[in-house]
Amino acid sequence: MLGCRFFYVISFLFLFVSGKSQQENYFSLSDTSNFVSTYVDASYNSNNLGNKFVNAFRNSEFLTDELKTAASQKLNANNRFGGDLFVDILAKINCDTLFKRPNLSLIFGLQDREHIDLKFSKNAFDLMFFGNKPFAGDTFDLGELSMNVYRYQKLKIGLLNENKEEGMVTGIAMNFIKGEMNQTIYSPTTTIYTEEFGREVSVSSLSVYNGSDTTNNGFWALNGVGVSFDLFGEFELRKRGKISFYVTDIGFINWNRNSTTISIDSTTVYEGVEIDNLFDIQSGFSFTTDSILNEVGASKRNRIYMSPTPIVFNSFFSDTINAKMKYTVGVYHQLFVNHIPKVYAQFFWSPIKEFTVVPQISYGGYGKFNSGLGLMLNTKSLNLVVGTRNLESLFSENTFGMSVFGGLGYRF
Amino acid sequence: MKRTLSILASLLLLLAISCRKGGVNPSWNADYLLPVVKTTFSIHDIGDSLVETDANGFVSLVYQNSLLDFDIDTLVQMPDTVITNNLTLLPGYNAYPSTPFYSQNENIKFNLGEPELSQIIVKSGKLTVELESTLPEPVDVVINVPSATKSGVAFQRTESVAAASGSTNAILTKTYDIADYSFDMRGVNKNSVNTIYYNLQAAIAASGSQYTIKPSDKVKVKFSFEEVYPKFIKGYFGQHAETIGPENSAFSFLNGIDSGAIDFEDVFVDLEIINSVGIDGTFKLNQLSSYNSRTGNTVALNHSIVGNTVNINRAVKTNGTPPVTPWIYTQNLDKNNSNIDVFVENLPDQIQYGFDLSINPLGNVSNGNDFYYSDYPFQANLNVRIPLSLTMNGLTMYETVDFPYASEEVEKFNSGSFKLYYKNGFPLDATIFMEILDANGVKIDQLQITGNIASGQVDASYFVTAPTSGEIVIPLSAENIANFKQAGKIRFKTVFNTVSITNYVKIYDHYELELKLVGDFNYHVGL
């Protein structure tokens, strides 16, 4: 029982209070201590786009033809890529007298969230990184293309109710969101035909782009406001184990009137910018983004639009084996983005009371099969966790996905 | 232990932040094959107003070059005029409120020199009235100009001058817009010229008190006519003799042609004099030359009109719309009676001219009925009509445009070429040169263009039976691209030759030249 308690203590620090927007479950939920914590989780993954290419891209390197070709050869018609960066600061204050409910606690937090996800075809990748010339004379289908990019910051205020007698912990939190940046593209179908000699390019596309104000950038930029809610619960089962769930960021962001929407629903044959008069050829060289959008039949307008926040769902079953071992199995998912449900299993082993090793395996999400490892250190007042969900990436670049997470908590 | 944990946490944060993109972005090279610009040229693109076609579609170019647009108001000017009227007051006169203590008709005579005008309708102008009073009571002044009417209503204004204070006179200044006013310049008795009359009344204002005028009292009214331009004048405009020129008039008809030879089968030019003014006169063309500033070559017109005096008859007033029937004199110039073909084939960009113009050489024969409407001046035009049956031999045209890309954009081009695809339906071939100039217009590079635009296929009469298609390659070497970084402009030089340079080739309005520029290049893409 003491071992279970130990697991509960550190779980609270690094999961619930950090919004549980991180991935998988390291711990269950239960503790009544006051604490402050900080947590960082950075990750990206893909089912087909290898780390060698992604790392070169992420490190702003020049992408050689060899690198692009190797990456392209691993792609198929349906590729996913996604990444998240969470930075949390959180505090929990037990208020024994609050509302005359001694089990209630107040939660305060700040979070910066950056997210990107993509769904794309091999053809889309090849068009972007090799240009259209290799496909001259052919019609190529870009397939379904979807992209979501978010960055926002939120202020969290919540309540936690811990009913130890019933073995149940429930909570709700409200997040006030400052929207910094958003770009979404959804194109269920696009085909492009480049005439053999490049004399015309035919584009048939059904696409919508929404983007926040690109002229107002940076961490302090306020381009939208929103609100979201977090729900969570943890229920001890009669026989053994617990069922837990976390649903975070159920809400929306309203992006301001300087946002841009571009819609294309047409088949356009582009033959170059038309010069009305050969005696005024200067005008033919005056390309602008707007003039090219106009050529491909796109409508562009500034307008307010609303986007749902990418909801994070995590549900898992956990049970202790003995005082030194525990396991969890669960499902993690992000809604409204190109994520697929990820199933995972974790094993917790504490050779000594202050130290726990957490190996894990998972399948799904933005990637496929991944293995991970977490290390936890727990003292009377301080807790530390570090780990990765992509252990294999430490040993080879011919893998998919990288991640690192870690947190530090102080209990008082 | 705490220290170790703090360091570890800091490293974690650093690691997470490092995953984000820095100031330098990823980049790669990609190959693009894209249409850049396209155009279809027909003879109508030079401007429909410049093109005439006959029933067979045979094209003539027409162009009117104005040599002279002579406003008669340069001869009959309304000078800015200031008239000051010190009202004569009776000392000891008891002036009561609202009862005029002064009322008098007055004349203003304008100094116009020889012209004797009986009517002016003003196009634009101002009348400023300055009132000054020493009376210690407020004074109302009524300005009435019966000879100035607008829509049948005479000009009348009542202005109030405040009471003078001690030794400080009261002054009031008002400016009126007199546009569209018609001024009868015959004076109060309708038997004068250059004269308008008006009536002034002065009275103590109704808000004032009875006042006995003192010998030192005065009321002064100053009229200023400023910047008066007429839209209509009537009268006798006087005798004038003007020698105009030699002067240059821009001749934009053949702009852009730099060198080479062009030979037109026919050239027709009408020298046209349009007199819409109600005056008689004489006109003598002293000189008419075409001047090509690029070659420095001048061709003087040889025709009997040069050096001979033409009598000009007066226009007739219609009292309708249009208000005048102009007198028109036309002299036709062609290859048979002049050297007008050589004159035009000199490819002038300027026309040099000089002439003598005499107005009313016989004096006031109209008995004061000369007239002038500002919208109907005296004009001299050259009306050019050139049937496009011609030969061209190395006719060279230039067009310079700003270089469209900034230096940092140019750096993204690694290598490549442009291809110009054409479909030529004209009986001309063309060779294109592209020169890269710096911002000061100094040539820094020339692109090595291979091929030329071949003429359309023609029959025995040089009529195009089918267009010719082909392509011109414009390779961009690394050196070219490097030079682009200093580029400020691109100069296109095009050399034209007709399919025959010995037989005249006709141009029809259905001939077209289709051009499409395609870029084929390796480009450095950076996010």
Tab-separated table of C-alpha atoms in Angstrom, chain A residues 43-354:
chain	number	residue	atom	x	y	z
A	43	SER	CA	8.183	15.602	-29.254
A	44	TYR	CA	7.622	14.862	-32.867
A	45	ASN	CA	6.857	11.701	-34.706
A	46	SER	CA	5.883	10.364	-38.070
A	47	ASN	CA	4.800	7.074	-39.483
A	48	ASN	CA	7.056	7.372	-42.545
A	49	LEU	CA	9.188	10.512	-42.376
A	50	GLY	CA	12.489	9.478	-40.847
A	51	ASN	CA	14.431	11.293	-38.174
A	52	LYS	CA	17.401	11.954	-40.399
A	53	PHE	CA	15.344	14.186	-42.659
A	54	VAL	CA	13.317	15.742	-39.873
A	55	ASN	CA	16.397	16.541	-37.843
A	56	ALA	CA	18.061	18.192	-40.814
A	57	PHE	CA	14.910	20.211	-41.412
A	58	ARG	CA	14.549	21.076	-37.742
A	59	ASN	CA	18.180	22.115	-37.520
A	60	SER	CA	17.693	24.423	-40.529
A	61	GLU	CA	20.237	22.545	-42.591
A	62	PHE	CA	20.463	22.467	-46.356
A	63	LEU	CA	18.472	19.443	-47.501
A	64	THR	CA	20.579	17.646	-50.052
A	65	ASP	CA	19.117	15.689	-52.952
A	66	GLU	CA	20.419	12.504	-51.348
A	67	LEU	CA	18.623	13.273	-48.114
A	68	LYS	CA	15.390	14.208	-49.871
A	69	THR	CA	15.483	11.117	-52.064
A	70	ALA	CA	16.062	8.807	-49.115
A	71	ALA	CA	13.153	10.402	-47.252
A	72	SER	CA	10.877	10.259	-50.258
A	73	GLN	CA	11.521	6.560	-50.809
A	74	LYS	CA	10.056	5.756	-47.393
A	75	LEU	CA	6.829	7.660	-48.001
A	76	ASN	CA	3.544	6.358	-49.281
A	77	ALA	CA	0.165	7.861	-50.124
A	78	ASN	CA	-0.766	8.473	-46.503
A	79	ASN	CA	1.864	9.997	-44.263
A	80	ARG	CA	1.513	11.627	-40.890
A	81	PHE	CA	3.778	13.955	-39.054
A	82	GLY	CA	3.123	15.748	-35.808
A	83	GLY	CA	4.917	17.525	-33.056
A	84	ASP	CA	4.122	19.204	-29.772
A	85	LEU	CA	5.892	21.379	-27.319
A	86	PHE	CA	4.364	21.881	-23.896
A	87	VAL	CA	5.834	24.110	-21.238
A	88	ASP	CA	3.882	24.112	-17.964
A	89	ILE	CA	4.096	25.870	-14.675
A	90	LEU	CA	1.540	24.646	-12.168
A	91	ALA	CA	0.527	24.968	-8.550
A	92	LYS	CA	-1.936	23.060	-6.402
A	93	ILE	CA	-3.206	24.427	-3.097
A	94	ASN	CA	-5.217	22.249	-0.780
A	95	CYS	CA	-7.963	24.228	0.870
A	96	ASP	CA	-9.364	22.180	3.670
A	97	THR	CA	-12.038	24.717	4.452
A	98	LEU	CA	-12.909	25.640	0.935
A	99	PHE	CA	-16.666	25.455	0.479
A	100	LYS	CA	-16.603	23.386	3.656
A	101	ARG	CA	-15.270	20.578	1.480
A	102	PRO	CA	-11.951	19.479	2.944
A	103	ASN	CA	-11.191	17.356	-0.122
A	104	LEU	CA	-11.233	20.267	-2.546
A	105	SER	CA	-8.052	21.781	-3.996
A	106	LEU	CA	-7.392	24.787	-6.210
A	107	ILE	CA	-5.279	24.452	-9.311
A	108	PHE	CA	-3.465	27.342	-11.007
A	109	GLY	CA	-1.328	27.007	-14.052
A	110	LEU	CA	0.298	28.608	-17.079
A	111	GLN	CA	0.997	26.683	-20.238
A	112	ASP	CA	2.629	27.471	-23.560
A	113	ARG	CA	1.608	25.029	-26.262
A	114	GLU	CA	3.035	24.748	-29.734
A	115	HIS	CA	1.673	22.180	-32.106
A	116	ILE	CA	2.113	21.094	-35.690
A	117	ASP	CA	0.660	18.164	-37.549
A	118	LEU	CA	0.526	17.159	-41.172
A	119	LYS	CA	-1.113	14.581	-43.326
A	120	PHE	CA	0.416	14.414	-46.762
A	121	SER	CA	1.111	12.180	-49.706
A	122	LYS	CA	4.441	11.222	-51.224
A	123	ASN	CA	3.524	13.307	-54.256
A	124	ALA	CA	2.991	16.373	-52.096
A	125	PHE	CA	6.399	15.843	-50.505
A	126	ASP	CA	8.050	15.383	-53.877
A	127	LEU	CA	6.402	18.480	-55.323
A	128	MET	CA	7.549	20.576	-52.413
A	129	PHE	CA	11.112	19.334	-52.240
A	130	PHE	CA	11.884	18.464	-55.862
A	131	GLY	CA	9.721	21.008	-57.728
A	132	ASN	CA	7.319	20.309	-60.560
A	133	LYS	CA	9.834	19.767	-63.346
A	134	PRO	CA	10.403	16.052	-62.601
A	135	PHE	CA	6.682	15.550	-63.226
A	136	ALA	CA	6.414	17.517	-66.454
A	137	GLY	CA	4.127	15.754	-68.889
A	138	ASP	CA	2.262	13.919	-66.123
A	139	THR	CA	-0.725	14.541	-63.959
A	140	PHE	CA	0.078	13.923	-60.349
A	141	ASP	CA	-2.361	13.617	-57.531
A	142	LEU	CA	-1.425	15.305	-54.284
A	143	GLY	CA	-4.124	13.368	-52.470
A	144	GLU	CA	-5.430	14.610	-49.188
A	145	LEU	CA	-3.365	17.316	-47.579
A	146	SER	CA	-4.011	18.580	-44.098
A	147	MET	CA	-1.957	20.776	-41.810
A	148	ASN	CA	-2.582	22.328	-38.428
A	149	VAL	CA	-0.187	24.679	-36.714
A	150	TYR	CA	-1.016	26.249	-33.383
A	151	ARG	CA	0.719	28.225	-30.778
A	152	TYR	CA	-1.134	29.548	-27.805
A	153	GLN	CA	-0.730	30.234	-24.154
A	154	LYS	CA	-3.287	29.575	-21.481
A	155	LEU	CA	-4.043	30.400	-17.891
A	156	LYS	CA	-5.584	27.526	-15.988
A	157	ILE	CA	-7.860	27.698	-12.946
A	158	GLY	CA	-9.385	24.479	-11.650
A	159	LEU	CA	-10.867	22.505	-8.849
A	160	LEU	CA	-9.893	19.039	-7.735
A	161	ASN	CA	-12.121	16.827	-5.603
A	162	GLU	CA	-10.462	13.888	-3.909
A	163	ASN	CA	-12.856	11.396	-2.359
A	164	LYS	CA	-10.601	8.904	-0.694
A	165	GLU	CA	-13.394	6.926	0.839
A	166	GLU	CA	-14.930	6.213	-2.532
A	167	GLY	CA	-11.541	5.851	-4.192
A	168	MET	CA	-12.435	8.554	-6.669
A	169	VAL	CA	-10.714	11.714	-7.809
A	170	THR	CA	-12.473	14.108	-10.165
A	171	GLY	CA	-11.682	17.562	-11.375
A	172	ILE	CA	-12.427	20.307	-13.780
A	173	ALA	CA	-10.342	23.245	-14.967
A	174	MET	CA	-10.999	26.228	-17.142
A	175	ASN	CA	-8.349	27.667	-19.447
A	176	PHE	CA	-8.269	31.247	-20.689
A	177	ILE	CA	-6.411	31.168	-23.982
A	178	LYS	CA	-4.271	33.782	-25.704
A	179	GLY	CA	-3.975	32.737	-29.337
A	180	GLU	CA	-0.576	33.580	-30.799
A	181	MET	CA	-0.543	31.829	-34.163
A	182	ASN	CA	-2.615	29.448	-36.215
A	183	GLN	CA	-2.409	28.079	-39.718
A	184	THR	CA	-4.609	25.350	-41.076
A	185	ILE	CA	-4.797	23.869	-44.524
A	186	TYR	CA	-7.292	21.306	-45.604
A	187	SER	CA	-7.270	20.030	-49.141
A	188	PRO	CA	-9.151	16.795	-49.752
A	189	THR	CA	-8.045	16.702	-53.349
A	190	THR	CA	-5.535	18.486	-55.557
A	191	THR	CA	-4.162	17.380	-58.895
A	192	ILE	CA	-1.507	19.194	-60.864
A	193	TYR	CA	-0.597	18.760	-64.482
A	194	THR	CA	2.545	20.347	-65.899
A	195	GLU	CA	2.665	20.412	-69.674
A	196	GLU	CA	5.701	18.698	-71.103
A	197	PHE	CA	7.469	21.970	-71.904
A	198	GLY	CA	6.016	23.920	-69.001
A	199	ARG	CA	3.793	26.047	-71.198
A	200	GLU	CA	0.872	25.461	-68.905
A	201	VAL	CA	0.232	24.159	-65.446
A	202	SER	CA	-3.225	22.901	-64.678
A	203	VAL	CA	-4.306	22.878	-61.051
A	204	SER	CA	-7.514	21.277	-59.888
A	205	SER	CA	-7.994	21.830	-56.222
A	206	LEU	CA	-10.463	21.998	-53.422
A	207	SER	CA	-8.560	23.685	-50.634
A	208	VAL	CA	-9.119	25.987	-47.708
A	209	TYR	CA	-6.472	27.859	-45.786
A	210	ASN	CA	-7.073	29.739	-42.569
A	211	GLY	CA	-4.299	31.719	-40.989
A	212	SER	CA	-3.970	34.187	-38.174
A	213	ASP	CA	-2.375	37.595	-38.653
A	214	THR	CA	1.137	36.966	-39.973
A	215	THR	CA	2.233	40.538	-39.381
A	216	ASN	CA	1.854	40.222	-35.629
A	217	ASN	CA	4.388	37.682	-34.463
A	218	GLY	CA	6.126	36.554	-31.329
A	219	PHE	CA	5.324	35.194	-27.934
A	220	TRP	CA	3.444	38.301	-26.880
A	221	ALA	CA	1.358	38.551	-30.052
A	222	LEU	CA	-2.363	38.466	-29.374
A	223	ASN	CA	-4.144	37.308	-32.502
A	224	GLY	CA	-7.005	35.452	-30.937
A	225	VAL	CA	-8.718	34.636	-27.667
A	226	GLY	CA	-10.443	31.498	-26.526
A	227	VAL	CA	-11.462	29.311	-23.705
A	228	SER	CA	-11.220	25.608	-23.030
A	229	PHE	CA	-11.978	23.097	-20.300
A	230	ASP	CA	-10.145	20.128	-18.846
A	231	LEU	CA	-11.957	17.164	-17.317
A	232	PHE	CA	-10.411	14.290	-15.450
A	233	GLY	CA	-11.329	11.406	-13.252
A	234	GLU	CA	-9.726	8.501	-11.507
A	235	PHE	CA	-11.746	5.587	-10.184
A	236	GLU	CA	-10.539	2.690	-8.117
A	237	LEU	CA	-12.031	-0.575	-9.284
A	238	ARG	CA	-13.618	-2.952	-6.812
A	239	LYS	CA	-11.316	-5.842	-7.371
A	240	ARG	CA	-8.071	-4.164	-8.264
A	241	GLY	CA	-6.553	-1.341	-10.217
A	242	LYS	CA	-7.825	2.002	-11.325
A	243	ILE	CA	-9.324	3.519	-14.412
A	244	SER	CA	-8.252	7.067	-15.213
A	245	PHE	CA	-9.178	9.502	-17.940
A	246	TYR	CA	-8.080	12.978	-18.899
A	247	VAL	CA	-9.687	15.170	-21.531
A	248	THR	CA	-7.965	18.515	-21.919
A	249	ASP	CA	-8.479	21.572	-24.116
A	250	ILE	CA	-12.141	21.139	-24.942
A	251	GLY	CA	-12.733	24.585	-26.381
A	252	PHE	CA	-12.028	27.010	-29.154
A	253	ILE	CA	-9.968	30.019	-30.165
A	254	ASN	CA	-11.520	32.943	-31.993
A	255	TRP	CA	-8.901	34.431	-34.340
A	256	ASN	CA	-9.244	38.148	-34.979
A	257	ARG	CA	-10.334	40.094	-38.054
A	258	ASN	CA	-6.806	40.360	-39.440
A	259	SER	CA	-6.850	36.646	-40.105
A	260	THR	CA	-6.870	35.389	-43.661
A	261	THR	CA	-8.946	32.775	-45.420
A	262	ILE	CA	-8.013	31.531	-48.871
A	263	SER	CA	-10.333	29.198	-50.712
A	264	ILE	CA	-9.741	27.360	-53.955
A	265	ASP	CA	-12.460	25.314	-55.569
A	266	SER	CA	-11.653	25.274	-59.198
A	267	THR	CA	-9.732	23.829	-62.066
A	268	THR	CA	-7.380	26.435	-63.432
A	269	VAL	CA	-5.025	26.335	-66.327
A	270	TYR	CA	-2.180	28.700	-65.582
A	271	GLU	CA	-0.276	29.928	-68.610
A	272	GLY	CA	1.682	32.727	-67.001
A	273	VAL	CA	0.767	36.252	-66.103
A	274	GLU	CA	-0.985	37.748	-69.074
A	275	ILE	CA	0.439	40.944	-70.507
A	276	ASP	CA	-2.348	42.924	-72.082
A	277	ASN	CA	-0.078	44.992	-74.182
A	278	LEU	CA	3.343	44.101	-75.503
A	279	PHE	CA	4.176	47.782	-75.250
A	280	ASP	CA	3.676	47.595	-71.495
A	281	ILE	CA	5.657	44.522	-70.589
A	282	GLN	CA	6.647	45.983	-67.239
A	283	SER	CA	3.289	44.950	-65.823
A	284	GLY	CA	4.002	41.350	-66.767
A	285	PHE	CA	6.916	41.203	-64.397
A	286	SER	CA	5.011	42.500	-61.421
A	287	PHE	CA	4.290	39.237	-59.677
A	288	THR	CA	2.656	39.283	-56.309
A	289	THR	CA	1.250	36.543	-54.168
A	290	ASP	CA	-2.180	38.011	-54.736
A	291	SER	CA	-1.792	38.063	-58.510
A	292	ILE	CA	-0.792	34.406	-58.569
A	293	LEU	CA	-3.657	33.474	-56.232
A	294	ASN	CA	-5.926	35.322	-58.592
A	295	GLU	CA	-4.547	33.347	-61.522
A	296	VAL	CA	-5.398	30.044	-59.856
A	297	GLY	CA	-8.920	31.197	-59.055
A	298	ALA	CA	-8.405	31.554	-55.321
A	299	SER	CA	-10.550	33.847	-53.238
A	300	LYS	CA	-8.741	35.606	-50.432
A	301	ARG	CA	-10.354	37.600	-47.676
A	302	ASN	CA	-9.662	38.815	-44.194
A	303	ARG	CA	-12.152	37.599	-41.658
A	304	ILE	CA	-12.689	36.382	-38.140
A	305	TYR	CA	-12.739	32.615	-37.821
A	306	MET	CA	-12.930	30.116	-35.004
A	307	SER	CA	-10.870	26.981	-34.612
A	308	PRO	CA	-11.337	24.190	-32.102
A	309	THR	CA	-8.448	23.623	-29.763
A	310	PRO	CA	-6.757	20.267	-30.352
A	311	ILE	CA	-8.331	18.118	-27.655
A	312	VAL	CA	-6.114	15.628	-25.865
A	313	PHE	CA	-7.706	12.428	-24.622
A	314	ASN	CA	-5.950	9.911	-22.430
A	315	SER	CA	-7.505	6.932	-20.679
A	316	PHE	CA	-5.712	4.082	-19.039
A	317	PHE	CA	-5.926	1.255	-16.596
A	318	SER	CA	-3.277	0.922	-13.918
A	319	ASP	CA	-2.585	-1.684	-11.302
A	320	THR	CA	0.161	-2.524	-8.872
A	321	ILE	CA	1.921	-5.827	-8.938
A	322	ASN	CA	3.786	-5.399	-5.688
A	323	ALA	CA	5.444	-2.654	-3.691
A	324	LYS	CA	8.098	-2.191	-6.343
A	325	MET	CA	6.176	-2.772	-9.560
A	326	LYS	CA	3.183	-1.352	-11.319
A	327	TYR	CA	1.879	-1.293	-14.900
A	328	THR	CA	-0.524	0.725	-16.987
A	329	VAL	CA	-2.141	0.190	-20.360
A	330	GLY	CA	-3.985	2.982	-22.097
A	331	VAL	CA	-5.079	4.869	-25.144
A	332	TYR	CA	-3.914	8.392	-26.021
A	333	HIS	CA	-5.450	10.512	-28.736
A	334	GLN	CA	-5.557	14.090	-30.047
A	335	LEU	CA	-8.781	15.219	-31.702
A	336	PHE	CA	-9.236	17.680	-34.608
A	337	VAL	CA	-5.734	16.981	-35.849
A	338	ASN	CA	-4.114	14.256	-37.926
A	339	HIS	CA	-3.437	11.996	-34.977
A	340	ILE	CA	-4.557	8.406	-34.797
A	341	PRO	CA	-5.235	6.702	-31.443
A	342	LYS	CA	-2.095	5.475	-29.772
A	343	VAL	CA	-2.087	2.418	-27.522
A	344	TYR	CA	0.653	2.060	-24.996
A	345	ALA	CA	1.841	0.034	-22.037
A	346	GLN	CA	4.164	1.087	-19.234
A	347	PHE	CA	5.927	-0.818	-16.531
A	348	PHE	CA	7.050	0.893	-13.323
A	349	TRP	CA	9.884	-0.639	-11.310
A	350	SER	CA	11.301	0.959	-8.179
A	351	PRO	CA	14.429	-0.894	-7.025
A	352	ILE	CA	14.652	1.642	-4.203
A	353	LYS	CA	11.992	3.938	-2.836
A	354	GLU	CA	13.528	7.119	-4.288
